[in-house]
Short mmCIF file of C-alpha atoms in Angstrom, two decimals:
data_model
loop_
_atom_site.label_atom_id
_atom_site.label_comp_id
_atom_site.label_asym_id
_atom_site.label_seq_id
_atom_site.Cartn_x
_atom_site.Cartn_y
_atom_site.Cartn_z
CA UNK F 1 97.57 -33.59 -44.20
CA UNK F 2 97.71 -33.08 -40.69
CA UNK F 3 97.08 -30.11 -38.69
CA UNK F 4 100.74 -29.36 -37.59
CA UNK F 5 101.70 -29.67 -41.41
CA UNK F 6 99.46 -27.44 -42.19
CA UNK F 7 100.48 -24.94 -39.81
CA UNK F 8 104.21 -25.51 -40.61
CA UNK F 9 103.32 -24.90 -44.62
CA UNK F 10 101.55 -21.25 -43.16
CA UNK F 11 104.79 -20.94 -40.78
CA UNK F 12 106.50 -21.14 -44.18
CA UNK F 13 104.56 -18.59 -46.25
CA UNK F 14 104.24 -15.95 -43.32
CA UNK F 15 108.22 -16.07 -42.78
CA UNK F 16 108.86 -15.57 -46.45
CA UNK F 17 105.55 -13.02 -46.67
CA UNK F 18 106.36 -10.78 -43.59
CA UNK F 19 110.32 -10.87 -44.29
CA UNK F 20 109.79 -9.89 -48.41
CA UNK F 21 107.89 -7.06 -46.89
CA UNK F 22 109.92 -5.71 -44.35
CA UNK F 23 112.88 -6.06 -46.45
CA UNK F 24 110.97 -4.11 -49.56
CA UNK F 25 110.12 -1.22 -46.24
CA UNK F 26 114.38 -1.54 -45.31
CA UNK F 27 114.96 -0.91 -49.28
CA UNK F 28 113.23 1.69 -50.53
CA UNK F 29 114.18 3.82 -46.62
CA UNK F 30 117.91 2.72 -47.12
CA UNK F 31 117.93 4.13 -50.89
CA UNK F 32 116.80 7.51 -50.09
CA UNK F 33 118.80 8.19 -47.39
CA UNK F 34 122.45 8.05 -47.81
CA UNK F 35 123.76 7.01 -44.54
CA UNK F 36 127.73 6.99 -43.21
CA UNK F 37 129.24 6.44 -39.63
CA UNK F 38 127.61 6.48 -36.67
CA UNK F 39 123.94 7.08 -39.01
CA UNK F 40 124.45 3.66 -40.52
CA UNK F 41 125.01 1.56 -37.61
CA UNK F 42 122.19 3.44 -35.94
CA UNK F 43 120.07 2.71 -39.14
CA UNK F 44 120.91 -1.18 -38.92
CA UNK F 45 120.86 -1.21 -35.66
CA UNK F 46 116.75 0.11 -35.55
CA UNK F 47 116.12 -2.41 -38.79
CA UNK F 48 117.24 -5.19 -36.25
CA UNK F 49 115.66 -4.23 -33.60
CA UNK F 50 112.27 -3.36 -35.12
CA UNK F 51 112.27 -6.68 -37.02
CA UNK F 52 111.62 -8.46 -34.26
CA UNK F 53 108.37 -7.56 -32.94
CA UNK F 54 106.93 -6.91 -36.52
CA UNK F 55 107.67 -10.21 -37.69
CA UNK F 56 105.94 -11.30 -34.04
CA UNK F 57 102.52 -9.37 -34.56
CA UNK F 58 102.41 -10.21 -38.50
CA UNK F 59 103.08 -14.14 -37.65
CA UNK F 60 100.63 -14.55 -35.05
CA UNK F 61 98.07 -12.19 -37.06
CA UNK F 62 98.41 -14.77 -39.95
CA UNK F 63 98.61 -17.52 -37.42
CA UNK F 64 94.93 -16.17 -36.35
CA UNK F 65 94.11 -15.92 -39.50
CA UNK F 66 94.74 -19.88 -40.83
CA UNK F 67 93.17 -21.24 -37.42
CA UNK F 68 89.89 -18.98 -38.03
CA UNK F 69 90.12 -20.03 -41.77
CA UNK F 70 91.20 -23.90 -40.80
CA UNK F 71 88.13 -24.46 -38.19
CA UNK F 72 85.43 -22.89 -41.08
CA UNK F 73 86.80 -25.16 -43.27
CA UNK F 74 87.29 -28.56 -41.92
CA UNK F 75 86.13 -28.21 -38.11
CA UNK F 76 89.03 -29.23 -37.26
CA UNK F 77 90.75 -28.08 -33.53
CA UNK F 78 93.99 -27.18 -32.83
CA UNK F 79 95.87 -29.72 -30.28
CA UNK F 80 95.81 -28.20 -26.90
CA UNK F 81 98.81 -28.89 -25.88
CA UNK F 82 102.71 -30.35 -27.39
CA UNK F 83 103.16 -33.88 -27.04
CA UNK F 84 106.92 -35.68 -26.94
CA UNK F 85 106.48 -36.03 -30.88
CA UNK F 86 106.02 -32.22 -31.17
CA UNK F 87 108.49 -31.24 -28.95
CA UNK F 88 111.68 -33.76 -30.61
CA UNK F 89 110.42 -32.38 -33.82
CA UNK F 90 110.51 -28.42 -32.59
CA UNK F 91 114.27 -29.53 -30.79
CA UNK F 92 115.53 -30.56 -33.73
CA UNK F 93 114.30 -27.98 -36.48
CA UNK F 94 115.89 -25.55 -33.90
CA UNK F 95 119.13 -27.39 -34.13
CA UNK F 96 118.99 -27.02 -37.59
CA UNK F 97 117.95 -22.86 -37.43
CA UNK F 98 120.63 -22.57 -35.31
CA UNK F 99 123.68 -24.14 -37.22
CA UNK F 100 122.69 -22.51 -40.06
CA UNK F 101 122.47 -18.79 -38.10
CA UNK F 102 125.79 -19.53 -36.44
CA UNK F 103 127.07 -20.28 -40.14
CA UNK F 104 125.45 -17.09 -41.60
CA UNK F 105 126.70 -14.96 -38.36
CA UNK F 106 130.36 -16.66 -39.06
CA UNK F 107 130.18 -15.74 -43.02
CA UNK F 108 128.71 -11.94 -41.78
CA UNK F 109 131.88 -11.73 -39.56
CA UNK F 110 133.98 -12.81 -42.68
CA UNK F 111 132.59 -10.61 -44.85
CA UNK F 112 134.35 -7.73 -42.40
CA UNK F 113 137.65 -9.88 -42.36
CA UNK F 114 137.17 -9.20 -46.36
CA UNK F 115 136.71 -5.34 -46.29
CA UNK F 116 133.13 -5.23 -47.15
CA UNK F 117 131.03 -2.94 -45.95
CA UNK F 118 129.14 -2.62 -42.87
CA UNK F 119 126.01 -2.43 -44.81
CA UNK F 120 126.93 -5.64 -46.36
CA UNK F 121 127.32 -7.38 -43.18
CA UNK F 122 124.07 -6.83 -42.12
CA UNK F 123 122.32 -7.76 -45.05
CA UNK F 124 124.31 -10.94 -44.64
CA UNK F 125 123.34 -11.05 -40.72
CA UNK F 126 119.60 -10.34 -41.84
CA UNK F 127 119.80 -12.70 -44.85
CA UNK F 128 121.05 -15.79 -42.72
CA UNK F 129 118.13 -14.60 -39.95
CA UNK F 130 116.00 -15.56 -42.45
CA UNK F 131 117.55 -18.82 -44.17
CA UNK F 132 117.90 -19.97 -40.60
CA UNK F 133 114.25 -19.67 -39.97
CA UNK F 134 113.15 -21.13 -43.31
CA UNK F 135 115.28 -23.94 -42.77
CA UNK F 136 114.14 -24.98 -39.60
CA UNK F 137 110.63 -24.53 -40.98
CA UNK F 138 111.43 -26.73 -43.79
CA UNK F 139 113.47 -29.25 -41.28
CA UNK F 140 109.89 -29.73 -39.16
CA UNK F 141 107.95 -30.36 -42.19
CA UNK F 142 110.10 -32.97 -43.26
CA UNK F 143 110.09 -34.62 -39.96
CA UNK F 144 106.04 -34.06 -39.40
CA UNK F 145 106.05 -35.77 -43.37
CA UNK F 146 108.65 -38.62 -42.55
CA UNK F 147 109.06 -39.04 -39.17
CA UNK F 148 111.18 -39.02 -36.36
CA UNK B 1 126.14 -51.74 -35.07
CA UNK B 2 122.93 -51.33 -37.43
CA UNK B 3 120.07 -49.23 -36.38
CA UNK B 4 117.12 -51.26 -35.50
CA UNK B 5 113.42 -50.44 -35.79
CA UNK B 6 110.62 -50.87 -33.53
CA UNK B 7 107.55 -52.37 -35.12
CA UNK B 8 103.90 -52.55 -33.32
CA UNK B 9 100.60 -53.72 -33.20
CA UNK B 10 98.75 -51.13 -31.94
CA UNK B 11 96.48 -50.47 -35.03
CA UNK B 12 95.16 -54.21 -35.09
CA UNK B 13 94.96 -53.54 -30.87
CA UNK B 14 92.90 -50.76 -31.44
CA UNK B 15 90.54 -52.72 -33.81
CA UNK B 16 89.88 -55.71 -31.46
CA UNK B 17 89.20 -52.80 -28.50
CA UNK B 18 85.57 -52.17 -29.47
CA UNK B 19 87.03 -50.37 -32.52
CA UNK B 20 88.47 -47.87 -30.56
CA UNK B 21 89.52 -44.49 -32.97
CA UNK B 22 93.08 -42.96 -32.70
CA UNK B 23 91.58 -39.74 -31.25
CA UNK B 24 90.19 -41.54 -28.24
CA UNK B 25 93.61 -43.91 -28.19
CA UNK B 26 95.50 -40.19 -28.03
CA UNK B 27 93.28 -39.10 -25.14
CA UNK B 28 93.80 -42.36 -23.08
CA UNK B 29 97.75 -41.57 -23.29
CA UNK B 30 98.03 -38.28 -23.14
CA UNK B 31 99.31 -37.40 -26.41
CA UNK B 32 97.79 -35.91 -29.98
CA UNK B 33 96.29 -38.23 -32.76
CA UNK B 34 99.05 -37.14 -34.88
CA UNK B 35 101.77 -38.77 -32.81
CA UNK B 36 99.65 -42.32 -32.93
CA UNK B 37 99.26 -41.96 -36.36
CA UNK B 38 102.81 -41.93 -36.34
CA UNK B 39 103.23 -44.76 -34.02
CA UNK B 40 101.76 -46.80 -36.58
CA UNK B 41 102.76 -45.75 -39.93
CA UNK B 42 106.01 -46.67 -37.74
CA UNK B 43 107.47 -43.33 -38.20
CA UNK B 44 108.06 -42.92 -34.32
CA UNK B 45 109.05 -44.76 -31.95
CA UNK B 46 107.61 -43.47 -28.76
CA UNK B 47 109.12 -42.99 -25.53
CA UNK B 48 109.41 -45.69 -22.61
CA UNK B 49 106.48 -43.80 -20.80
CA UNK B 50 104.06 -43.26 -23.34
CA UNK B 51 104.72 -46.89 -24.70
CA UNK B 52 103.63 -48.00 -21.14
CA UNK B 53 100.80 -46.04 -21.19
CA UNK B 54 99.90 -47.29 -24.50
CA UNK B 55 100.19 -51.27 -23.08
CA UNK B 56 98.43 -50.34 -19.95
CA UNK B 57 95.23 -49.30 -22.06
CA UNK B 58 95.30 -52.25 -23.93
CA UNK B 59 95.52 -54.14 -20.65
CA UNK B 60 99.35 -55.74 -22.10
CA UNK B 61 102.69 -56.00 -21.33
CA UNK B 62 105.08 -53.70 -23.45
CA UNK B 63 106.63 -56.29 -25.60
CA UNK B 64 102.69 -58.05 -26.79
CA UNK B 65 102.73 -54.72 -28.26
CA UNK B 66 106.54 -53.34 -29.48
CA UNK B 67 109.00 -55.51 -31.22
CA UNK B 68 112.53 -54.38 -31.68
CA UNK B 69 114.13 -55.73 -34.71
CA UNK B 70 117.83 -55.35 -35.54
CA UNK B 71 118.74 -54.10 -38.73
CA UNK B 72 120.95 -56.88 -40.57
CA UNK B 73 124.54 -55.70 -41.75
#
């Protein structure tokens, strides 16, 4: 297995690892606070915002992590740089990420359209962040496996 | 119109150089030893530079080394 397979399969587990957690944190804060109004979109508003550079300091901790872990194992180095293979295979699991966000924001929007709630709507906007991301994780892994 | 495939010699190329290993193939070009792993298992095609810079190694001219073949209907 090569190296960027390797690091795609850790890409994998730290999305689904750092996400599971954040959304147990969202949980158990959103069930002991009962939140209406302006309270709720603030409350949705700071899960969005905070997700961001969580899920950026846990994935590159991890990301550490499996290079420290990878070189004591198998001496093996990291490419130093992207080649044209890397690159057409990050373009296109991007692609992917991002049809499948635009199709989770349009299904959020819908929910609205239906009368849900606004806390449903973000779920479903935080849910399709997510499916997005594991997608286009799953999209390059395929393409590192088969090729381009 | 079918899509075609692009087959190469490059492995057998590298043999007959003095043996030469992908690793130091992927430093000659410029690119990682994944990518001419790839090139060989035939699972990417590469682009018109690199494929120059791949004949120009082996001292070549592009088509010694890349065959296009049309896929039949």
């Amino acid at each position: 297995m090569s190296y960027q397979e390797k690091k795609t399969i850790v890409s994998l587990f730290s999305a689904i690892l750092v996400f599971g957690i954040y959304c147990w944190f969202v949980y158990l804060r959103y069930s002991e606070m009962s939140l209406e109004g302006g309270e709720l979109l603030r409350f949705w508003g700071a899960v969005m915002l905070i997700l961001v550079p969580v899920t950026m300091v846990a994935r590159m901790i991890l990301e550490i992590i499996f290079i420290i872990i990878n070189r004591l194992s198998t001496k093996e180095l990291p490419p130093r740089f992207a080649d044209e293979l890397d690159k057409i295979i990050e373009w296109k699991a991007t692609r992917i990420a991002f049809f499948v966000f635009i199709l989770g924001f349009l299904i959020a929007m819908g929910s609205l359209v239906l009368h849900a709630t606004l806390t449903s709507m973000f779920v479903i906007l935080l849910a399709s962040g997510f499916v997005s991301e594991v997608a286009g994780i799953l999209w390059r892994l395929y393409l590192f496996r088969k090729g381009v | 119109m079918g899509k075609g495939h692009i087959s190469n010699n490059v492995r057998s190329l590298r043999f007959n150089h003095n043996e030469m290993t992908q690793q130091e193939l992927a430093d000659l070009v410029g690119v990682t030893r994944q990518t001419i792993v790839a090139i060989e298992k035939g699972k990417y095609s590469p682009s018109l530079e690199l494929a120059f810079r791949i004949a120009r190694v082996f001292d070549l001219q592009i088509e010694t080394i890349f065959t296009y073949e049309e896929a039949r209907d």
